[in-house]
Each structure stands twice: as C-alpha cells, then as structure tokens.
mmCIF file of C-alpha atoms in Angstrom:
data_model
loop_
_atom_site.group_PDB
_atom_site.id
_atom_site.type_symbol
_atom_site.label_atom_id
_atom_site.label_comp_id
_atom_site.label_asym_id
_atom_site.label_seq_id
_atom_site.Cartn_x
_atom_site.Cartn_y
_atom_site.Cartn_z
ATOM 1 C CA MET U 1 -128.061 -148.799 36.597
ATOM 2 C CA SER U 2 -130.533 -150.058 34.168
ATOM 3 C CA GLY U 3 -129.685 -152.091 30.858
ATOM 4 C CA ILE U 4 -129.260 -151.027 27.306
ATOM 5 C CA LEU U 5 -131.832 -151.026 24.417
ATOM 6 C CA TRP U 6 -130.122 -152.170 21.112
ATOM 7 C CA LEU U 7 -131.901 -151.030 18.127
ATOM 8 C CA ALA U 8 -130.590 -153.082 15.275
ATOM 9 C CA LEU U 9 -131.723 -151.732 12.031
ATOM 10 C CA ASP U 10 -131.417 -154.055 8.835
ATOM 11 C CA GLY U 11 -130.757 -152.425 5.531
ATOM 12 C CA VAL U 12 -130.563 -148.709 6.545
ATOM 13 C CA GLY U 13 -127.377 -146.833 4.987
ATOM 14 C CA HIS U 14 -126.239 -143.644 6.523
ATOM 15 C CA PRO U 15 -127.890 -140.601 5.524
ATOM 16 C CA GLN U 16 -124.676 -139.164 4.496
ATOM 17 C CA ASP U 17 -124.556 -141.529 1.635
ATOM 18 C CA ALA U 18 -128.173 -141.230 0.695
ATOM 19 C CA PRO U 19 -129.109 -139.632 -2.635
ATOM 20 C CA PRO U 20 -131.127 -136.401 -2.759
ATOM 21 C CA GLY U 21 -134.805 -136.912 -1.775
ATOM 22 C CA SER U 22 -134.205 -140.023 0.171
ATOM 23 C CA VAL U 23 -136.360 -141.468 3.097
ATOM 24 C CA TRP U 24 -133.915 -139.740 5.567
ATOM 25 C CA GLU U 25 -135.387 -136.420 4.390
ATOM 26 C CA GLN U 26 -138.260 -135.778 6.661
ATOM 27 C CA GLU U 27 -138.830 -134.787 10.200
ATOM 28 C CA LEU U 28 -137.123 -137.312 12.305
ATOM 29 C CA PRO U 29 -136.601 -135.129 15.441
ATOM 30 C CA THR U 30 -134.948 -137.872 17.554
ATOM 31 C CA LEU U 31 -133.456 -140.401 15.127
ATOM 32 C CA ARG U 32 -131.695 -138.069 12.643
ATOM 33 C CA PRO U 33 -129.864 -136.056 15.376
ATOM 34 C CA LEU U 34 -128.810 -139.221 17.159
ATOM 35 C CA VAL U 35 -127.460 -140.613 13.934
ATOM 36 C CA GLU U 36 -125.559 -137.485 13.043
ATOM 37 C CA SER U 37 -124.045 -137.564 16.659
ATOM 38 C CA GLY U 38 -122.607 -140.866 15.953
ATOM 39 C CA TRP U 39 -120.491 -142.502 13.379
ATOM 40 C CA ARG U 40 -120.603 -143.626 9.870
ATOM 41 C CA LEU U 41 -118.955 -147.106 9.550
ATOM 42 C CA ASP U 42 -117.596 -149.069 6.590
ATOM 43 C CA ALA U 43 -119.850 -152.251 5.960
ATOM 44 C CA ALA U 44 -117.932 -153.453 2.879
ATOM 45 C CA LEU U 45 -114.677 -154.221 4.873
ATOM 46 C CA GLY U 46 -112.547 -153.982 1.754
ATOM 47 C CA VAL U 47 -114.295 -157.067 -0.053
ATOM 48 C CA PRO U 48 -116.029 -156.591 -3.439
ATOM 49 C CA GLY U 49 -119.839 -157.033 -3.802
ATOM 50 C CA LEU U 50 -122.592 -155.810 -1.829
ATOM 51 C CA PRO U 51 -122.654 -156.204 2.056
ATOM 52 C CA GLN U 52 -125.119 -158.864 3.327
ATOM 53 C CA SER U 53 -127.049 -159.455 6.463
ATOM 54 C CA GLY U 54 -125.448 -162.690 7.325
ATOM 55 C CA THR U 55 -121.983 -161.495 7.409
ATOM 56 C CA GLY U 56 -122.819 -158.098 8.511
ATOM 57 C CA GLN U 57 -124.947 -158.881 11.505
ATOM 58 C CA SER U 58 -122.398 -161.558 12.544
ATOM 59 C CA CYS U 59 -119.774 -158.934 12.772
ATOM 60 C CA TRP U 60 -122.000 -156.817 15.066
ATOM 61 C CA LEU U 61 -123.020 -159.793 17.188
ATOM 62 C CA THR U 62 -119.302 -161.133 17.528
ATOM 63 C CA GLY U 63 -116.839 -158.253 16.738
ATOM 64 C CA GLN U 64 -115.104 -160.470 14.482
ATOM 65 C CA ASP U 65 -114.610 -160.142 10.616
ATOM 66 C CA ALA U 66 -117.164 -162.513 9.483
ATOM 67 C CA VAL U 67 -116.592 -161.393 5.925
ATOM 68 C CA ARG U 68 -112.985 -162.337 6.053
ATOM 69 C CA LEU U 69 -114.016 -165.627 7.541
ATOM 70 C CA MET U 70 -116.399 -166.339 4.778
ATOM 71 C CA GLY U 71 -114.000 -164.893 2.137
ATOM 72 C CA GLU U 72 -117.234 -163.020 0.749
ATOM 73 C CA HIS U 73 -120.362 -161.211 1.751
ATOM 74 C CA PHE U 74 -122.862 -163.839 2.654
ATOM 75 C CA GLY U 75 -126.594 -163.859 3.454
ATOM 76 C CA PRO U 76 -129.301 -163.165 4.288
ATOM 77 C CA VAL U 77 -129.419 -166.098 6.869
ATOM 78 C CA PRO U 78 -126.223 -167.603 8.421
ATOM 79 C CA GLY U 79 -124.952 -171.012 6.973
ATOM 80 C CA PRO U 80 -122.789 -173.572 8.850
ATOM 81 C CA THR U 81 -119.636 -171.264 9.102
ATOM 82 C CA LEU U 82 -121.537 -168.325 10.542
ATOM 83 C CA GLN U 83 -123.744 -170.489 12.822
ATOM 84 C CA ALA U 84 -120.519 -171.593 14.431
ATOM 85 C CA LEU U 85 -119.170 -168.219 14.825
ATOM 86 C CA LEU U 86 -122.497 -167.088 16.398
ATOM 87 C CA ARG U 87 -122.559 -170.144 18.932
ATOM 88 C CA GLY U 88 -119.012 -169.624 19.895
ATOM 89 C CA GLN U 89 -118.602 -165.751 20.027
ATOM 90 C CA GLY U 90 -122.111 -164.413 19.757
ATOM 91 C CA LEU U 91 -122.938 -161.677 22.256
ATOM 92 C CA PRO U 92 -125.928 -163.350 23.650
ATOM 93 C CA ARG U 93 -123.932 -166.387 24.522
ATOM 94 C CA ARG U 94 -121.223 -164.348 26.174
ATOM 95 C CA LEU U 95 -123.616 -162.370 28.239
ATOM 96 C CA HIS U 96 -125.429 -165.352 29.303
ATOM 97 C CA GLU U 97 -122.355 -167.201 30.445
ATOM 98 C CA ALA U 98 -121.345 -164.046 32.361
ATOM 99 C CA GLY U 99 -124.804 -164.178 34.160
ATOM 100 C CA ALA U 100 -126.086 -161.012 32.407
ATOM 101 C CA ARG U 101 -129.850 -160.975 31.565
ATOM 102 C CA ALA U 102 -130.377 -160.482 27.721
ATOM 103 C CA ALA U 103 -133.373 -160.894 25.583
ATOM 104 C CA LEU U 104 -134.574 -160.535 22.015
ATOM 105 C CA VAL U 105 -137.745 -158.450 21.929
ATOM 106 C CA ASN U 106 -139.142 -159.638 18.533
ATOM 107 C CA ARG U 107 -142.446 -161.388 18.641
ATOM 108 C CA TYR U 108 -142.392 -164.397 16.356
ATOM 109 C CA ALA U 109 -145.455 -166.317 15.228
ATOM 110 C CA PRO U 110 -145.920 -169.854 16.521
ATOM 111 C CA ALA U 111 -146.154 -171.286 12.794
ATOM 112 C CA TYR U 112 -142.683 -169.532 12.173
ATOM 113 C CA LEU U 113 -141.211 -171.327 15.049
ATOM 114 C CA GLU U 114 -142.647 -174.526 14.144
ATOM 115 C CA GLN U 115 -140.950 -174.311 10.921
ATOM 116 C CA GLN U 116 -137.600 -173.761 12.279
ATOM 117 C CA ALA U 117 -137.865 -176.833 14.320
ATOM 118 C CA SER U 118 -138.561 -178.903 11.156
ATOM 119 C CA GLY U 119 -134.779 -179.036 10.653
ATOM 120 C CA ARG U 120 -133.897 -176.340 8.079
ATOM 121 C CA ASN U 121 -132.688 -173.065 9.581
ATOM 122 C CA ARG U 122 -134.082 -169.959 8.113
ATOM 123 C CA LEU U 123 -133.401 -168.019 11.264
ATOM 124 C CA GLY U 124 -131.589 -164.781 10.751
ATOM 125 C CA CYS U 125 -128.465 -163.967 12.923
ATOM 126 C CA PHE U 126 -130.016 -162.307 15.788
ATOM 127 C CA PRO U 127 -132.692 -165.101 16.496
ATOM 128 C CA TYR U 128 -130.128 -167.636 15.781
ATOM 129 C CA ALA U 129 -127.558 -166.237 18.202
ATOM 130 C CA PHE U 130 -130.190 -165.801 21.045
ATOM 131 C CA ARG U 131 -131.488 -169.384 20.575
ATOM 132 C CA ALA U 132 -127.862 -170.769 20.240
ATOM 133 C CA ALA U 133 -127.249 -169.176 23.657
ATOM 134 C CA GLY U 134 -129.982 -171.117 25.232
ATOM 135 C CA LEU U 135 -132.208 -168.044 25.379
ATOM 136 C CA ALA U 136 -136.010 -168.237 24.485
ATOM 137 C CA LEU U 137 -137.648 -166.421 21.471
ATOM 138 C CA ASN U 138 -140.636 -164.892 22.467
ATOM 139 C CA PRO U 139 -139.314 -164.626 26.032
ATOM 140 C CA PRO U 140 -141.685 -164.111 28.903
ATOM 141 C CA GLY U 141 -141.568 -160.906 30.972
ATOM 142 C CA VAL U 142 -140.655 -158.313 28.330
ATOM 143 C CA PRO U 143 -142.585 -156.264 25.851
ATOM 144 C CA LEU U 144 -142.456 -157.887 22.444
ATOM 145 C CA LEU U 145 -142.680 -156.035 19.132
ATOM 146 C CA GLY U 146 -143.506 -156.883 15.609
ATOM 147 C CA ALA U 147 -140.535 -155.954 13.354
ATOM 148 C CA SER U 148 -142.986 -153.986 11.257
ATOM 149 C CA LEU U 149 -143.632 -151.559 14.104
ATOM 150 C CA GLY U 150 -147.193 -151.595 13.387
ATOM 151 C CA LEU U 151 -147.207 -151.588 9.460
ATOM 152 C CA SER U 152 -148.519 -154.300 7.377
ATOM 153 C CA TYR U 153 -145.927 -156.781 6.157
ATOM 154 C CA VAL U 154 -147.227 -156.714 2.652
ATOM 155 C CA SER U 155 -147.942 -154.075 0.004
ATOM 156 C CA PRO U 156 -149.241 -151.323 0.408
ATOM 157 C CA TRP U 157 -147.661 -151.649 3.892
ATOM 158 C CA LEU U 158 -150.571 -149.750 5.625
ATOM 159 C CA PRO U 159 -150.678 -149.143 9.427
ATOM 160 C CA THR U 160 -152.187 -152.022 11.539
ATOM 161 C CA GLU U 161 -151.513 -150.051 14.688
ATOM 162 C CA PRO U 162 -151.614 -146.404 15.499
ATOM 163 C CA GLU U 163 -148.186 -144.498 16.177
ATOM 164 C CA SER U 164 -149.135 -144.097 19.748
ATOM 165 C CA ALA U 165 -148.681 -147.829 20.113
ATOM 166 C CA VAL U 166 -145.205 -147.483 19.065
ATOM 167 C CA SER U 167 -144.464 -144.710 21.484
ATOM 168 C CA ARG U 168 -146.141 -146.934 24.244
ATOM 169 C CA LEU U 169 -143.863 -149.824 23.399
ATOM 170 C CA GLY U 170 -140.714 -147.534 23.696
ATOM 171 C CA ARG U 171 -141.729 -146.725 27.126
ATOM 172 C CA ASP U 172 -142.351 -150.242 28.047
ATOM 173 C CA LEU U 173 -139.178 -151.340 26.818
ATOM 174 C CA ALA U 174 -137.256 -148.700 28.742
ATOM 175 C CA ALA U 175 -139.175 -149.915 31.886
ATOM 176 C CA ALA U 176 -138.199 -153.493 31.132
ATOM 177 C CA LEU U 177 -134.393 -152.464 31.158
ATOM 178 C CA ARG U 178 -134.578 -152.324 34.948
ATOM 179 C CA ASN U 179 -134.584 -156.030 34.949
ATOM 180 C CA HIS U 180 -132.397 -156.749 31.969
ATOM 181 C CA ASP U 181 -128.850 -155.892 30.895
ATOM 182 C CA LEU U 182 -129.602 -155.885 27.319
ATOM 183 C CA LEU U 183 -132.716 -155.778 25.079
ATOM 184 C CA VAL U 184 -132.250 -156.370 21.468
ATOM 185 C CA ALA U 185 -134.770 -155.350 18.696
ATOM 186 C CA ASP U 186 -133.954 -156.914 15.231
ATOM 187 C CA LEU U 187 -135.788 -154.364 12.928
ATOM 188 C CA TRP U 188 -135.473 -156.121 9.555
ATOM 189 C CA VAL U 189 -138.499 -154.601 7.853
ATOM 190 C CA SER U 190 -136.462 -151.835 6.525
ATOM 191 C CA ASP U 191 -134.329 -154.228 4.510
ATOM 192 C CA LEU U 192 -137.764 -155.847 3.162
ATOM 193 C CA LEU U 193 -138.966 -152.396 2.035
ATOM 194 C CA GLY U 194 -135.571 -151.457 0.640
ATOM 195 C CA HIS U 195 -135.787 -154.557 -1.803
ATOM 196 C CA GLN U 196 -138.987 -153.085 -3.219
ATOM 197 C CA GLY U 197 -136.944 -150.188 -4.613
ATOM 198 C CA ARG U 198 -136.765 -149.384 -8.288
ATOM 199 C CA ASP U 199 -136.612 -146.413 -10.528
ATOM 200 C CA PRO U 200 -138.855 -144.840 -10.504
ATOM 201 C CA THR U 201 -139.799 -145.720 -6.980
ATOM 202 C CA PRO U 202 -143.498 -146.887 -6.370
ATOM 203 C CA PRO U 203 -145.407 -144.471 -4.402
ATOM 204 C CA ASP U 204 -146.259 -147.001 -2.039
ATOM 205 C CA VAL U 205 -143.006 -148.215 -1.452
ATOM 206 C CA TRP U 206 -141.805 -144.471 -0.938
ATOM 207 C CA ALA U 207 -144.449 -143.955 1.454
ATOM 208 C CA ALA U 208 -143.930 -147.016 3.549
ATOM 209 C CA GLY U 209 -139.962 -146.456 3.738
ATOM 210 C CA ARG U 210 -140.738 -142.979 5.063
ATOM 211 C CA ALA U 211 -143.447 -144.273 7.517
ATOM 212 C CA TYR U 212 -140.989 -146.986 8.963
ATOM 213 C CA LEU U 213 -138.217 -144.392 9.792
ATOM 214 C CA ARG U 214 -140.875 -142.276 11.679
ATOM 215 C CA ARG U 215 -141.912 -145.306 13.544
ATOM 216 C CA VAL U 216 -138.235 -145.939 14.453
ATOM 217 C CA ASP U 217 -138.103 -142.338 15.455
ATOM 218 C CA LEU U 218 -141.121 -142.607 17.689
ATOM 219 C CA LEU U 219 -139.850 -145.881 19.238
ATOM 220 C CA LEU U 220 -136.397 -144.418 19.938
ATOM 221 C CA GLY U 221 -137.819 -140.890 21.203
ATOM 222 C CA ALA U 222 -140.151 -142.586 23.689
ATOM 223 C CA ALA U 223 -137.449 -145.003 25.060
ATOM 224 C CA LEU U 224 -135.065 -142.046 25.492
ATOM 225 C CA ASP U 225 -137.670 -139.963 27.277
ATOM 226 C CA ALA U 226 -138.237 -142.823 29.611
ATOM 227 C CA GLY U 227 -134.527 -142.886 30.607
ATOM 228 C CA ALA U 228 -133.351 -145.681 28.302
ATOM 229 C CA ARG U 229 -129.640 -146.027 27.234
ATOM 230 C CA VAL U 230 -129.687 -146.817 23.531
ATOM 231 C CA ILE U 231 -127.402 -148.320 20.939
ATOM 232 C CA LEU U 232 -128.617 -147.877 17.344
ATOM 233 C CA SER U 233 -126.804 -149.736 14.308
ATOM 234 C CA SER U 234 -127.402 -151.092 11.012
ATOM 235 C CA ASP U 235 -125.708 -153.748 8.829
ATOM 236 C CA HIS U 236 -125.760 -152.550 5.345
ATOM 237 C CA GLY U 237 -127.361 -150.141 3.232
ATOM 238 C CA ASN U 238 -130.681 -150.612 1.211
ATOM 239 C CA LEU U 239 -133.662 -148.432 2.240
ATOM 240 C CA GLU U 240 -131.522 -145.083 1.901
ATOM 241 C CA ASN U 241 -131.628 -145.487 -1.766
ATOM 242 C CA LEU U 242 -135.005 -146.763 -3.120
ATOM 243 C CA SER U 243 -134.057 -146.209 -6.794
ATOM 244 C CA VAL U 244 -132.475 -149.580 -6.699
ATOM 245 C CA LYS U 245 -133.702 -153.030 -5.478
ATOM 246 C CA ALA U 246 -130.232 -154.270 -4.295
ATOM 247 C CA HIS U 247 -128.412 -153.545 -1.017
ATOM 248 C CA THR U 248 -125.731 -150.693 -1.396
ATOM 249 C CA ARG U 249 -122.169 -150.085 -0.177
ATOM 250 C CA ALA U 250 -123.223 -147.220 1.837
ATOM 251 C CA GLY U 251 -121.746 -146.589 5.222
ATOM 252 C CA VAL U 252 -123.961 -147.414 8.119
ATOM 253 C CA PRO U 253 -124.845 -145.642 11.310
ATOM 254 C CA LEU U 254 -123.572 -146.502 14.926
ATOM 255 C CA ALA U 255 -125.182 -143.997 17.532
ATOM 256 C CA VAL U 256 -125.487 -144.212 21.142
ATOM 257 C CA ALA U 257 -127.233 -142.313 23.922
ATOM 258 C CA GLY U 258 -126.320 -142.438 27.536
ATOM 259 C CA LEU U 259 -123.136 -144.332 26.983
ATOM 260 C CA ALA U 260 -119.411 -143.455 26.861
ATOM 261 C CA GLN U 261 -118.243 -142.019 23.669
ATOM 262 C CA PRO U 262 -115.104 -143.856 22.086
ATOM 263 C CA GLU U 263 -111.954 -141.762 22.132
ATOM 264 C CA VAL U 264 -110.964 -143.205 18.800
ATOM 265 C CA PRO U 265 -114.001 -143.332 16.595
ATOM 266 C CA PRO U 266 -114.864 -146.930 15.133
ATOM 267 C CA LEU U 267 -114.373 -147.086 11.391
ATOM 268 C CA ASP U 268 -116.144 -150.266 10.599
ATOM 269 C CA ILE U 269 -118.817 -152.881 11.642
ATOM 270 C CA VAL U 270 -116.184 -155.144 13.099
ATOM 271 C CA ALA U 271 -115.037 -152.442 15.488
ATOM 272 C CA GLY U 272 -118.675 -151.438 16.096
ATOM 273 C CA GLY U 273 -119.534 -155.029 17.326
ATOM 274 C CA GLN U 274 -116.507 -154.615 19.593
ATOM 275 C CA TRP U 275 -118.048 -151.498 21.114
ATOM 276 C CA VAL U 276 -121.371 -153.007 21.447
ATOM 277 C CA ALA U 277 -120.044 -155.787 23.511
ATOM 278 C CA HIS U 278 -117.918 -153.432 25.465
ATOM 279 C CA TRP U 279 -121.128 -151.166 26.260
ATOM 280 C CA ALA U 280 -122.885 -154.374 27.150
ATOM 281 C CA GLY U 281 -120.040 -155.157 29.799
ATOM 282 C CA ILE U 282 -118.373 -158.063 27.768
ATOM 283 C CA GLY U 283 -114.687 -157.545 26.627
ATOM 284 C CA SER U 284 -112.242 -154.858 27.022
ATOM 285 C CA ARG U 285 -112.504 -151.432 25.711
ATOM 286 C CA PRO U 286 -111.865 -151.582 22.002
ATOM 287 C CA GLY U 287 -108.498 -149.870 20.785
ATOM 288 C CA PRO U 288 -107.789 -148.030 17.657
#
C-alpha cells in the first residue's frame, strides 16, 4: 500500500467558526466536502489567549499537550522546550527510527538554510522536527512545493505559476507515495495572509486568501484523483476571519481520505496528533 500525504495547513480555522462571507464561501469542490466530512478540533486546549503555531504544531507532531508543557500558547517557532519535545517525540524521528520513509516536501531557498546554519533557530516546527530526526530539508527524489502554491509571497500575492502546475504537483506527490510512508506539506502561507486581515479587509488580501484555498483544493483534488491517501489538518484559526489581524480561537479541521475513521471522534489537536501517528503506523489506536 502506498503512503500518506499530510497537508498541514497553518492558520485556517474550521468553516463552522468562520464569519459570514469568509474565504471558505466559494467553490471548493474537494476541500470543503472533505473538511465537512471530518472533525472540528479544539486548538485552545482550555488555556486563555490565542493559539499559536509553536505549541499547536508541536501537538500535531507529537500527540502531546505542548500547551500544558509550556504553560501558555507559544510561537511562532519552537524555543528550547518545544525543540526538546520535537527531538524526543516528533513523528519524523519516530518514523525514521522505525525504518519508515518520511519526507517534508517544502522547497527551501539555499539562503534560508544558510541562515539557519548561522546558529539562531528560526525553523518552524515541521522543518525543525524533520531536521532533528536526521532527515534532509529539500530531500532528493520527491516533488518539492513552494508553500505559496504558486502565488507571490508579497502583496498583492499575484500568481507566479498557473493553477495547472498545482494540479500537476498533486499528481506527482501521489506518485511519490509509492516510495514513501509519509509525505508532509507545511502550508504556512495561509497564516501569512491571515495576518494581513483588518476591518475593512483590503481587497488584495481577500482575493489572495480565496485564491490560496482554491489552490489547496486543486492540490488535494489532484492527489486524491491519483489515488493518494490524505490527512488534512490545521494548527489554529486565522485566515477564516480576515476582519482581524490576529489568530483566533476557532476550531480547526482534521479530515482524512482513504484512512480508517475513528470510532470515537477526536476532540482536540492533541488527540489529532495521536491519530496522525496511528495512521502513519506509529503508536496504538488512540482511545476516547
């Protein structure tokens, strides 16, 4: 059986918690039905304040309550405490030690990697966890994607690649799953766009947010059509409410295609992380 493609969205709250007229309200023929067939998970974990990427993504990557470990929501990048958690309990390390083949499919510019080598970590949780497991960034032998999915990284976020290139990438990733147990895409540009929100929302931000979700939809649809098994998740809310600049306390999606459905639905991102590990073949089936 081929491996699993994990599309890890950053800063995309569940459509159930989005205000009227959100970026979710458009034609997303694959993404929206998949999300609605899945689960809406709590990302706040009973802790005051706004969920952050550092603790949220650590929950997904370890199945541990990183917010409780820190005593607060923390981010965007992991500091020493979360780094230690990711080194010891990160899914990439556990898969690698079990002999499984995992890869992060993000493309990183050489200048960015050289900056990380200078000593100060600015890697997010996903690249940190993979590198801590001894796995290469920009790994050979797999299709690599830009996290913007073919949009510019700066305003007005215009297309730099056609939508057809995103669909082709989805098919290529599905093909690469024949030789990998887990491929992970860290799709962080949704959070970048979400932080441009304000009231009234600038038209270019609004358009870019909608365009980004359409490209996620195309990537997902092409991968599924090519036979991929898929996990889709998010770490906290942001893009779903472009009337504010900050993160939100919205629930976040977890959805799967081609994988066993939990008998007891997961309620929060800690349980979500435990299910990701189970689907990837590491750890026992999570309980209630």
